Coordinates of C-alpha atoms and ligand atoms in Angstrom, one line a residue:
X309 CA 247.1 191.5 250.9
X310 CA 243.7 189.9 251.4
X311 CA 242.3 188.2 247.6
X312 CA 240.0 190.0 246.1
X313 CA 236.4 189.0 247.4
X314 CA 232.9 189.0 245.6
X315 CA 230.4 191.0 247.3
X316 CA 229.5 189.6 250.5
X317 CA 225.8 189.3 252.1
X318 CA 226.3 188.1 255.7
X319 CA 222.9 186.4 256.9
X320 CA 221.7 186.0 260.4
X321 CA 218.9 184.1 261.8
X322 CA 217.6 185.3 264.9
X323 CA 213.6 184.2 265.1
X324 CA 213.7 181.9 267.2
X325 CA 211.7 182.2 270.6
X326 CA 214.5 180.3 272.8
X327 CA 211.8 178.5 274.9
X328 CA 214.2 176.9 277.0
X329 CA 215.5 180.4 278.2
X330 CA 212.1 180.7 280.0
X331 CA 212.2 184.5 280.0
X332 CA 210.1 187.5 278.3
X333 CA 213.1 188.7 276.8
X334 CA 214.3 187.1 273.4
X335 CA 216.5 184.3 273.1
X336 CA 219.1 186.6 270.6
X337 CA 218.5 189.6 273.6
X338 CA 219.7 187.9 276.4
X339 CA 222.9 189.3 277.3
X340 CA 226.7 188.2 277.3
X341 CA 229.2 190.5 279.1
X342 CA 226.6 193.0 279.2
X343 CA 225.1 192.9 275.4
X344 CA 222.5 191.2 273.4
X345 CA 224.0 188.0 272.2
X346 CA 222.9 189.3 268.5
X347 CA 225.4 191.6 269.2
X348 CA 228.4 189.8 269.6
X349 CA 227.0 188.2 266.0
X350 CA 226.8 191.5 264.6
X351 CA 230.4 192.7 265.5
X352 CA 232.0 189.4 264.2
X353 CA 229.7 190.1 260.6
X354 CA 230.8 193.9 260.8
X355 CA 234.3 193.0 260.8
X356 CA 234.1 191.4 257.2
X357 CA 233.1 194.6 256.0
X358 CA 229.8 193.1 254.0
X359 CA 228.0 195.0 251.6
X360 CA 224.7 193.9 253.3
X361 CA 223.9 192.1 256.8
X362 CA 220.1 190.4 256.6
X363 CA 218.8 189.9 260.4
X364 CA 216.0 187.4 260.0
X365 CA 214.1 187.8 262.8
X366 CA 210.6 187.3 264.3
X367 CA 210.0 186.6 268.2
X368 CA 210.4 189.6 269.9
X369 CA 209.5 191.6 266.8
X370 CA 210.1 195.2 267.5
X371 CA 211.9 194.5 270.4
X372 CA 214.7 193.0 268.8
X373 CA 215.0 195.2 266.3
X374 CA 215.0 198.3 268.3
X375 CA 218.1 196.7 270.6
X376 CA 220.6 196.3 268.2
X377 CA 222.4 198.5 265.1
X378 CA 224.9 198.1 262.5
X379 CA 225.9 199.8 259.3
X380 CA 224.3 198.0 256.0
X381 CA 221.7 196.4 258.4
X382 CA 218.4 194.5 256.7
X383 CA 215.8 193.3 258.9
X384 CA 213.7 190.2 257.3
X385 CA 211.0 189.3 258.8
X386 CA 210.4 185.2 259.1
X387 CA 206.8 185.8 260.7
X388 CA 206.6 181.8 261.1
X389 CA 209.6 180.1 262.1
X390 CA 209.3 177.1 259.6
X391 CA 213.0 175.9 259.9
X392 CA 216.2 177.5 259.2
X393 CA 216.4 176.9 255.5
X394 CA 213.0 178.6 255.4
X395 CA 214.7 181.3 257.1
X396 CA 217.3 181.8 255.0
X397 CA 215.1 181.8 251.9
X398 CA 212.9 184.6 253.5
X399 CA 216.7 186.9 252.7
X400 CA 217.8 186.0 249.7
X401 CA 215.1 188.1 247.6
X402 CA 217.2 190.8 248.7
X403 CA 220.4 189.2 247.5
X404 CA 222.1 189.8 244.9
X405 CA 223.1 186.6 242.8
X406 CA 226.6 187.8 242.1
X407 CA 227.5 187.9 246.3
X408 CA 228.8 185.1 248.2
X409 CA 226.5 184.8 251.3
X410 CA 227.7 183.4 255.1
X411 CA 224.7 182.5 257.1
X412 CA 225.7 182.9 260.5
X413 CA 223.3 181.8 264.4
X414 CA 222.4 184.8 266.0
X415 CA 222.7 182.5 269.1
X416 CA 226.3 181.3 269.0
X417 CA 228.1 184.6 270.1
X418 CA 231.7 184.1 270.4
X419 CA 232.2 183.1 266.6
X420 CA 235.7 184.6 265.8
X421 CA 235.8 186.8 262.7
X422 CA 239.0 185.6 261.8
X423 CA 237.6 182.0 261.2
X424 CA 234.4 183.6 259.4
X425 CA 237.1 185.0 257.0
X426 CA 238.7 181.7 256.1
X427 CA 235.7 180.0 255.7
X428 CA 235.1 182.7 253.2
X429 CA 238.0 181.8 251.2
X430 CA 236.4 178.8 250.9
X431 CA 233.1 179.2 248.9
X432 CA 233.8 179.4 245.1
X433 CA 232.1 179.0 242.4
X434 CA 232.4 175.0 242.5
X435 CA 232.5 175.1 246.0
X436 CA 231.1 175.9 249.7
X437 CA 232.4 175.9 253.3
X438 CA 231.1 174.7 256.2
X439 CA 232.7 175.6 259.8
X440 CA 232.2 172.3 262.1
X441 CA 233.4 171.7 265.2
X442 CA 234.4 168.3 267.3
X443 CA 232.1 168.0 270.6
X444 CA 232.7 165.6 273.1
X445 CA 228.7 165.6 273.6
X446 CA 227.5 165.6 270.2
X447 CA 223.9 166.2 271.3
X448 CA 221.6 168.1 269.8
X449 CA 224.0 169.4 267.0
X450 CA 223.5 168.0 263.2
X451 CA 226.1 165.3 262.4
X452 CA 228.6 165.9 259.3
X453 CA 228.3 162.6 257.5
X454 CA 231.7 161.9 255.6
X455 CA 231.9 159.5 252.8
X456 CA 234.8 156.8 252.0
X457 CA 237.2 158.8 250.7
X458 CA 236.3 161.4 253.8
X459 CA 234.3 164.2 251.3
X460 CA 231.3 165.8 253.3
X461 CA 228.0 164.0 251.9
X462 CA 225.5 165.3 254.0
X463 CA 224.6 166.7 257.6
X464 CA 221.8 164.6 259.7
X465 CA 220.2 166.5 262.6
X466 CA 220.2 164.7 265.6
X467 CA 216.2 163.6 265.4
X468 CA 216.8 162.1 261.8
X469 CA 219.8 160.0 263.0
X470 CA 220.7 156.5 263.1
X471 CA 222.1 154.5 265.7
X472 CA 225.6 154.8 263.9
X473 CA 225.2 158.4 262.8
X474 CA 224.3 159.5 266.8
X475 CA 228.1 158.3 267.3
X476 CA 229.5 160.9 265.1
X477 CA 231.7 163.5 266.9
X478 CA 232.1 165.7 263.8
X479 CA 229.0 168.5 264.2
X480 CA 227.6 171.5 262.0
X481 CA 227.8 175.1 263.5
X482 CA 225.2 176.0 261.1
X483 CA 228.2 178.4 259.9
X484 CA 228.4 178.3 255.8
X485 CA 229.5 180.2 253.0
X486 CA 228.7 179.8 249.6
X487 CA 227.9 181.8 246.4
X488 CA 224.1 183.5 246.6
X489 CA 223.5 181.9 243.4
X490 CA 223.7 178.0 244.4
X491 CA 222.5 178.7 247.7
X492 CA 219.1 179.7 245.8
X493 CA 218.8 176.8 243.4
X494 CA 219.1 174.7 246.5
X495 CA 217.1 176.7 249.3
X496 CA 214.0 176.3 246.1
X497 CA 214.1 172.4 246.3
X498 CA 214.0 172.0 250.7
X499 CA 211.0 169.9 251.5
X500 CA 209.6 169.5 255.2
X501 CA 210.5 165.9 254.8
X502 CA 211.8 165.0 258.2
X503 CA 211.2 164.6 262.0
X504 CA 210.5 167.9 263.0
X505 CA 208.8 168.9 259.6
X506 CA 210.6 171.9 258.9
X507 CA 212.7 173.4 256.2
X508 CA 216.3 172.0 257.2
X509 CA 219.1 174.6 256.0
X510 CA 221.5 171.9 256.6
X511 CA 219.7 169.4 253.7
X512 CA 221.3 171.5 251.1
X513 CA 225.1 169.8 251.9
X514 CA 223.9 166.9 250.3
X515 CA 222.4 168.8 247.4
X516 CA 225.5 170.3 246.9
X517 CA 227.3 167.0 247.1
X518 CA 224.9 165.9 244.5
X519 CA 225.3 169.0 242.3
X520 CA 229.1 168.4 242.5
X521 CA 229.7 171.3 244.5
X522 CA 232.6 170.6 246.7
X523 CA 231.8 171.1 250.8
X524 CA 234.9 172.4 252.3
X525 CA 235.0 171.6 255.9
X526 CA 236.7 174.0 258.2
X527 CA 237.0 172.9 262.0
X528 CA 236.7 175.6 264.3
X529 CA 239.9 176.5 266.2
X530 CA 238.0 176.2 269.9
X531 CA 234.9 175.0 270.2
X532 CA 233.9 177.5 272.3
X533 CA 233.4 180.1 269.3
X534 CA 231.1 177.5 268.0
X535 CA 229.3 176.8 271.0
X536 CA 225.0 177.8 270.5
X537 CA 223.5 179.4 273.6
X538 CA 220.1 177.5 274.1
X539 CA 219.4 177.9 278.5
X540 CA 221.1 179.7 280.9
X541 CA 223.7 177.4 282.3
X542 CA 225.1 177.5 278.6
X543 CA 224.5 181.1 279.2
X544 CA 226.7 181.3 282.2
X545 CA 229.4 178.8 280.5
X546 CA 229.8 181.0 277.5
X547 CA 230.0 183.4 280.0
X548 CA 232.9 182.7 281.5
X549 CA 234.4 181.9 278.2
X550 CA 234.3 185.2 277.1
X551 CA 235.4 186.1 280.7
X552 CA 238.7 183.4 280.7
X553 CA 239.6 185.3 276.6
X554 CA 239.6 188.7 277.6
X555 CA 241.4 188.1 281.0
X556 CA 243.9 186.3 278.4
X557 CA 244.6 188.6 276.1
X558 CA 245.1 191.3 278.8
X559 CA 247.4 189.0 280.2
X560 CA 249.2 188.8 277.2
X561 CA 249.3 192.4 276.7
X562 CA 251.1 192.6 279.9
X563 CA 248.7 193.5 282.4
X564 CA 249.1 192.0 285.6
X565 CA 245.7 190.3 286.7
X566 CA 245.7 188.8 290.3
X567 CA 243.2 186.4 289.7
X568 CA 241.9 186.6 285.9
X569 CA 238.2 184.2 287.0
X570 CA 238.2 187.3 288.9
X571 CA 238.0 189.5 286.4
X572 CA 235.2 190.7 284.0
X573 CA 236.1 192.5 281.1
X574 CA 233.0 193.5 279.1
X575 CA 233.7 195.0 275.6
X576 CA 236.9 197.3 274.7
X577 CA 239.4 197.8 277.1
X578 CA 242.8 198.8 276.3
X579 CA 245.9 199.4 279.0
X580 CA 249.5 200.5 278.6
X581 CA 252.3 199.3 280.5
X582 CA 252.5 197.9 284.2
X583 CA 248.9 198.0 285.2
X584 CA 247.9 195.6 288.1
X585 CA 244.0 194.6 288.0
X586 CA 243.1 193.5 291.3
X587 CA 240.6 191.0 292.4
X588 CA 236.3 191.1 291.0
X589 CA 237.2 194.1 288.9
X590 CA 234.7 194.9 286.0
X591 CA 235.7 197.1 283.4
X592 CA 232.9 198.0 280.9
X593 CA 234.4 198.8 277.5
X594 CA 235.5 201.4 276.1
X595 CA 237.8 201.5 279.3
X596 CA 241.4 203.1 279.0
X597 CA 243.8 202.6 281.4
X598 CA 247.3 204.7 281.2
X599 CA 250.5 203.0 282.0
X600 CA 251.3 202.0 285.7
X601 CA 247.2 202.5 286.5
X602 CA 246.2 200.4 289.3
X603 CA 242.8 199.3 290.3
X604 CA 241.9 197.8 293.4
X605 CA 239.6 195.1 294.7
X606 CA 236.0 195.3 293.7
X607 CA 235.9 198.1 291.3
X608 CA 233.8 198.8 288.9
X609 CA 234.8 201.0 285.8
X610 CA 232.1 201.5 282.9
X611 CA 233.3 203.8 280.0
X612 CA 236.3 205.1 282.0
X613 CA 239.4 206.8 280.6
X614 CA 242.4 206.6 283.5
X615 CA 245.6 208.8 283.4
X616 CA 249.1 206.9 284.1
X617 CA 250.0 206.4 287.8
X618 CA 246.7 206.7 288.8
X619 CA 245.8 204.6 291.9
X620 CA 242.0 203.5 292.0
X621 CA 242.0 202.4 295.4
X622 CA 239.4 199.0 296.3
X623 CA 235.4 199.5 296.4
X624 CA 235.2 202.3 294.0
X625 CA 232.2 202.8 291.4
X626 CA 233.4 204.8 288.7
X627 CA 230.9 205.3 285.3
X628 CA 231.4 207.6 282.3
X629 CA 234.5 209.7 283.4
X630 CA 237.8 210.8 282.5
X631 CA 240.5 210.5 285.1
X632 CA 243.8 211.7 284.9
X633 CA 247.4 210.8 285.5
X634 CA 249.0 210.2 289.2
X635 CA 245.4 210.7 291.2
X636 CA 244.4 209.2 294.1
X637 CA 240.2 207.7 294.6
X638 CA 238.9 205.5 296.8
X639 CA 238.4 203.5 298.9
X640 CA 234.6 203.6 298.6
X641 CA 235.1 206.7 296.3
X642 CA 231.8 206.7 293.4
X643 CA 232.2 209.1 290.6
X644 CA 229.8 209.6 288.1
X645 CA 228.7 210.6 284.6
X646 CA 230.6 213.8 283.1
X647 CA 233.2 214.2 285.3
X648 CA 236.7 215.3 285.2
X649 CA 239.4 214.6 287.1
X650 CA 242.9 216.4 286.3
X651 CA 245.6 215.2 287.5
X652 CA 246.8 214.5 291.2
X653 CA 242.9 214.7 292.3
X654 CA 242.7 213.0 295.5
X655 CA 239.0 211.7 296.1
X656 CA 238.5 209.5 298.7
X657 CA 235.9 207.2 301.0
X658 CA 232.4 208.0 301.1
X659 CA 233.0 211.0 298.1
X660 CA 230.7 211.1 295.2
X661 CA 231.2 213.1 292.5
X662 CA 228.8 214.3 289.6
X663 CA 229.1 216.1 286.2
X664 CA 231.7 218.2 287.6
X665 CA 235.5 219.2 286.6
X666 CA 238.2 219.0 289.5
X667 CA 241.5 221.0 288.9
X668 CA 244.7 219.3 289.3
X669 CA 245.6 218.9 292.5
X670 CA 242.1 219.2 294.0
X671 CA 241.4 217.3 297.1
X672 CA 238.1 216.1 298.7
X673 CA 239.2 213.3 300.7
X674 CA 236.5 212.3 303.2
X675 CA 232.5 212.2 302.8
X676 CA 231.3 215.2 300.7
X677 CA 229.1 215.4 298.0
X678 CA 230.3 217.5 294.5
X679 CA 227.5 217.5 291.9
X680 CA 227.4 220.2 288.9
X681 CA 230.5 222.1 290.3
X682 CA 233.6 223.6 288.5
X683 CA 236.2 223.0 290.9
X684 CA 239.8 224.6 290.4
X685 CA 243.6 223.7 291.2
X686 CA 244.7 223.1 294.5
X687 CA 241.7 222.9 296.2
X688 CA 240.9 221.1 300.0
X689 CA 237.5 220.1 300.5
X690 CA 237.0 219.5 304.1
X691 CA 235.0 216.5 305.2
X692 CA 231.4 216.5 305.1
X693 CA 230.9 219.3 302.6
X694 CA 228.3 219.3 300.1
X695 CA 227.4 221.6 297.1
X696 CA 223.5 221.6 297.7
X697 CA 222.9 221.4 293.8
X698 CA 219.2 220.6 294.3
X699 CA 216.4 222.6 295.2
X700 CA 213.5 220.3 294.7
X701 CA 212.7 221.1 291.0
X702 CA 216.2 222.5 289.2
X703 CA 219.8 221.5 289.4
X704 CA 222.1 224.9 289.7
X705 CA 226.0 225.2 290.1
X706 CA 228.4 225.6 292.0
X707 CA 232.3 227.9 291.1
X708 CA 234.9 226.7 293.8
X709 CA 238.3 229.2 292.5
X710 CA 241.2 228.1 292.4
X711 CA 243.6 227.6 295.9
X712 CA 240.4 227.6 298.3
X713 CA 240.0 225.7 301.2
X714 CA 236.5 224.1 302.3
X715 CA 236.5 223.6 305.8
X716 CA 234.5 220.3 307.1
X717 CA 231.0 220.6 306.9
X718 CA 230.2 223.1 304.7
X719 CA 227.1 223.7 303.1
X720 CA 227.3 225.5 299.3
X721 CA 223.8 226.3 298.4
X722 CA 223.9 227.0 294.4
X723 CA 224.2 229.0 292.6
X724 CA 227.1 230.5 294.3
X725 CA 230.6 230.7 293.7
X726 CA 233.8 230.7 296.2
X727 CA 236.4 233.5 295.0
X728 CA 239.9 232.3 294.3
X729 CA 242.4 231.6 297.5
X730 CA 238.8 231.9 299.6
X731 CA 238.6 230.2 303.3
X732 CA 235.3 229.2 304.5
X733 CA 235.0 228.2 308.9
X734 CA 234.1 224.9 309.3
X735 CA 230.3 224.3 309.4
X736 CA 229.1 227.9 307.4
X737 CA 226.0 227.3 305.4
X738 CA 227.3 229.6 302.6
X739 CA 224.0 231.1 300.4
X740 CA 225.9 233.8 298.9
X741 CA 229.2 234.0 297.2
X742 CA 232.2 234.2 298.8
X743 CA 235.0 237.1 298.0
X744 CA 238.2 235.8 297.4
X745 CA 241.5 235.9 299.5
X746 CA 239.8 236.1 302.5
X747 CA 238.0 234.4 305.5
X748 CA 233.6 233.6 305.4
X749 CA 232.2 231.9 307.4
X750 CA 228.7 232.0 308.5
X751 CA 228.2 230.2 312.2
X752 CA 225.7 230.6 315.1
X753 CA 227.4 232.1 318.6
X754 CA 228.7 229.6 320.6
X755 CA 227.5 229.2 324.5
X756 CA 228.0 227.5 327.3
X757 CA 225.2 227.2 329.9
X758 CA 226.1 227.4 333.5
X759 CA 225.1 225.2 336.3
X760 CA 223.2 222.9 333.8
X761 CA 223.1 219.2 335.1
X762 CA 222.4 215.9 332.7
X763 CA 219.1 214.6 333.9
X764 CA 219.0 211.6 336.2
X765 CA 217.4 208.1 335.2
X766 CA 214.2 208.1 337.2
Ligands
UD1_809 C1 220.9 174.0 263.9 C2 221.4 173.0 262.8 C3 222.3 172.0 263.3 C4 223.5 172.6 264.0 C5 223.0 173.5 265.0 C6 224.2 174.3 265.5 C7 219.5 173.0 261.1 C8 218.4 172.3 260.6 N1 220.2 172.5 262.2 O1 220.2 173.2 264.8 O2 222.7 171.1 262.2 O3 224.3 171.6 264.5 O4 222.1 174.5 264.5 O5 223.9 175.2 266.6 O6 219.9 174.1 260.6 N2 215.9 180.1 263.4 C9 215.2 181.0 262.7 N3 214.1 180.6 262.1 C10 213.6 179.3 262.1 C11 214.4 178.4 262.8 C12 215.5 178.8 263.5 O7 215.6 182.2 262.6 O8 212.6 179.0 261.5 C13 217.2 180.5 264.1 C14 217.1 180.3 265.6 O9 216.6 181.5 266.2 C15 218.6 180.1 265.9 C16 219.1 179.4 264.7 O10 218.2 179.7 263.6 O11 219.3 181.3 266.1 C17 219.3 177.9 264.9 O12 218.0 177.3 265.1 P1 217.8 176.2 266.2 O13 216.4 175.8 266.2 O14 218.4 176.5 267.4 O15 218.6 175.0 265.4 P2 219.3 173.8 266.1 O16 218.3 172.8 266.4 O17 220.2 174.2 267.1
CA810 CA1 220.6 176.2 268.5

């Protein structure tokens, strides 16, 4: 049983340009495994199930607000980035006094919700919590400054340190909870008094201190989660962070990973039992993959469901699919949004498949092309055969019945449908459907011409 909780307002600042990105898109936009970094922020927050999330934001404007969503979202807008205190205050008018509030960075993206909710547990009505973290490198990050009996007195920012403060290890994430209702006594007295001239968030520990308002600090459990993303080679680090977890936990789950800095699993990804992930395999969440699934070298899988058994075979690009158990694709296979695959499909190299549904046991093994096609069981498509789906300005179907065989190089120009059982001669150009149960073919006479001679080089 989780305690009962007061309200919760979870604030996020997100203005700031991120200058040392040195890109047009905003710092909080910049992606990690494929999403804005805000993101990540944002599902952590969701998890706590707050009554309200505030997104202060300003660089990027629009932009930013059009990239991300939530449930309970508030956008505030901090048109001048004055400091983060100054941020903070620009939410709380729309903050209720009885909520606690956690002010998280919408630049430090791998924040665990699980720490967010003890540091929660944390902020009562005599006291706050603070999530710091222990760097070997210190700089940059706002010092926690401990007094003799080791209570928090007071975080320093790295410009307004001295000699001996610069040597403390002990940092601020920036990561605090505390009840709405301190939190706006203090956020009233900040003053611009200090080297940058802005409102520092962080100057109201020592108010608190002073106010009697125990500061509770909780060290992060890797520093990684607490880790702020300011250029892109902490970009890339945090990276392979998230990388190194996910491979982890799949791991841990039982999947067997060949080489797991090999791996990149971006968002949800769940497997059963006895899957084997082969080497630079991305899976882009929400990926499913049944028991015994195997996926070969160099894959790519976005928003893929995979039946058990089923043998993804190396090079293949596979997006927006469902798959099912015991088939066969690849190598070099592509298969594209809205397709189906029932089970025992066989697709192989050089086949690309798009918004169409293949019956189980279907095979089209070597370079063809199925686009807008209903294809049923038991099926042989011959190498080379394409559904001409395309006629310049509309996109029109194609019926393949069930039991028919292709033969290589045929040419289905849709509409047109092939009747169940149907066989169609290698190399028709078929313009008009097919009966079923018997032979079509469509073919120009062959000849041979006599007493012809290959020309001689002059
Ligand atoms: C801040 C903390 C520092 C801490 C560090 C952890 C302060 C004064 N300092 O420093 O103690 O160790 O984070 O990463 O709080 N932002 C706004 N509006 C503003 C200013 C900032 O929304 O006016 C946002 C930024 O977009 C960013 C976050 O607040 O997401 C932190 O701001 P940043 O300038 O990066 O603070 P740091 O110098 O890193
Ligand atoms: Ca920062």
């Amino acid at each position: 049983m989780t305690p009962k909780r007061k309200p919760l307002s979870v604030v996020i600042l997100a203005a700031g340009q991120g200058k040392r990105m040195k890109s047009d898109l905003p710092k909080v936009l910049q992606p990690l495994a494929g999403h804005p970094l805000l993101a990540h922020v944002l599902d952590a927050a969701g998890a706590l199930k707050p009554a309200m999330i505030h997104v202060v934001y300003g660089h990027g404007g629009e932009q930013v607000r059009l990239a991300v969503r939530a449930p309970n979202l508030r956008w505030v807008l901090q048109a001048e980035q004055l400091g983060t205190g100054h941020a903070v205050q620009r939410a709380m008018p729309g903050i209720p006094d009885d909520h606690d509030v956690l002010v998280l960075y919408g630049d430090v993206p791998l924040i665990r919700a699980a720490s967010l909710c003890e540091l929660l547990a944390l902020a009562g009505p005599n006291s706050m919590g603070l999530l710091t973290a222990m760097f070997d490198d210190p700089t940059g990050y706002g010092r926690v400054v401990r007094g003799a009996r080791g209570q928090v007195l007071r975080v320093v920012e790295q410009k307004d340190c001295s000699a001996r403060e610069l040597k403390i290890r002990e940092c601020n994430t920036g990561v605090l909870a505390v009840p709405a209702k301190l939190l706006k006594r203090w956020l009233a007295k900040l003053k611009p008094a200090n080297a940058q001239r802005e409102y520092y968030l962080t100057d109201i520990i020592a108010m608190a201190a002073k106010d009697k308002i125990r500061v509770v600090p909780l060290a992060a459990t890797t520093s990684s989660e607490a880790l702020g993303v300011n250029d892109k080679m902490q970009l890339a680090a945090l990276e392979g962070e998230y990388r190194r977890q996910r491979a982890l936990e799949l791991m841990q789950a039982g999947v067997t990973v060949i080489d797991p800095a090999r791996l990149d699993v971006r968002g949800a990804v769940t497997c059963g039992r006895d899957v084997v992930l082969d080497v630079n395999v991305v899976l882009e969440g929400p990926v499913q993959l049944g028991d015994g699934v195997r996926v070969g070298a160099n894959c790519v899988l976005s928003q893929v469901q995979v039946g058990r058994g089923t043998h993804i075979k190396p090079n293949c690009v596979i997006e927006r699919a469902e798959i099912g158990a015991h088939c066969e694709i690849g190598p070099f296979s592509r298969v594209r949004p809205e397709t189906t695959l029932h089970d025992n499909v066989h697709i192989g190299n050089f086949v690309e498949v798009k918004k169409s549904e293949i019956g189980a046991g279907s095979k089209a093994n070597h370079l063809s092309y199925i686009g807008d096609t209903l294809v049923g069981t038991g099926v042989n498509v011959g190498a080379g055969s394409v559904t001409c789906n395309y006629d310049g300005a509309n996109k029109w179907r194609t019926e393949i019945g069930d039991g028919v065989f292709i033969g290589s190089g045929t040419m289905m120009v849709a509409p047109v449908k092939i009747g169940a059982g149907a066989t169609i001669g290698a190399g028709s150009t078929i313009t008009k459907d097919a009966p079923p149960g018997q032979l079509t073919l469509e073919r120009s006479v062959q000849r041979t011409v006599e007493h012809w001679q290959r020309p001689v080089k002059k």
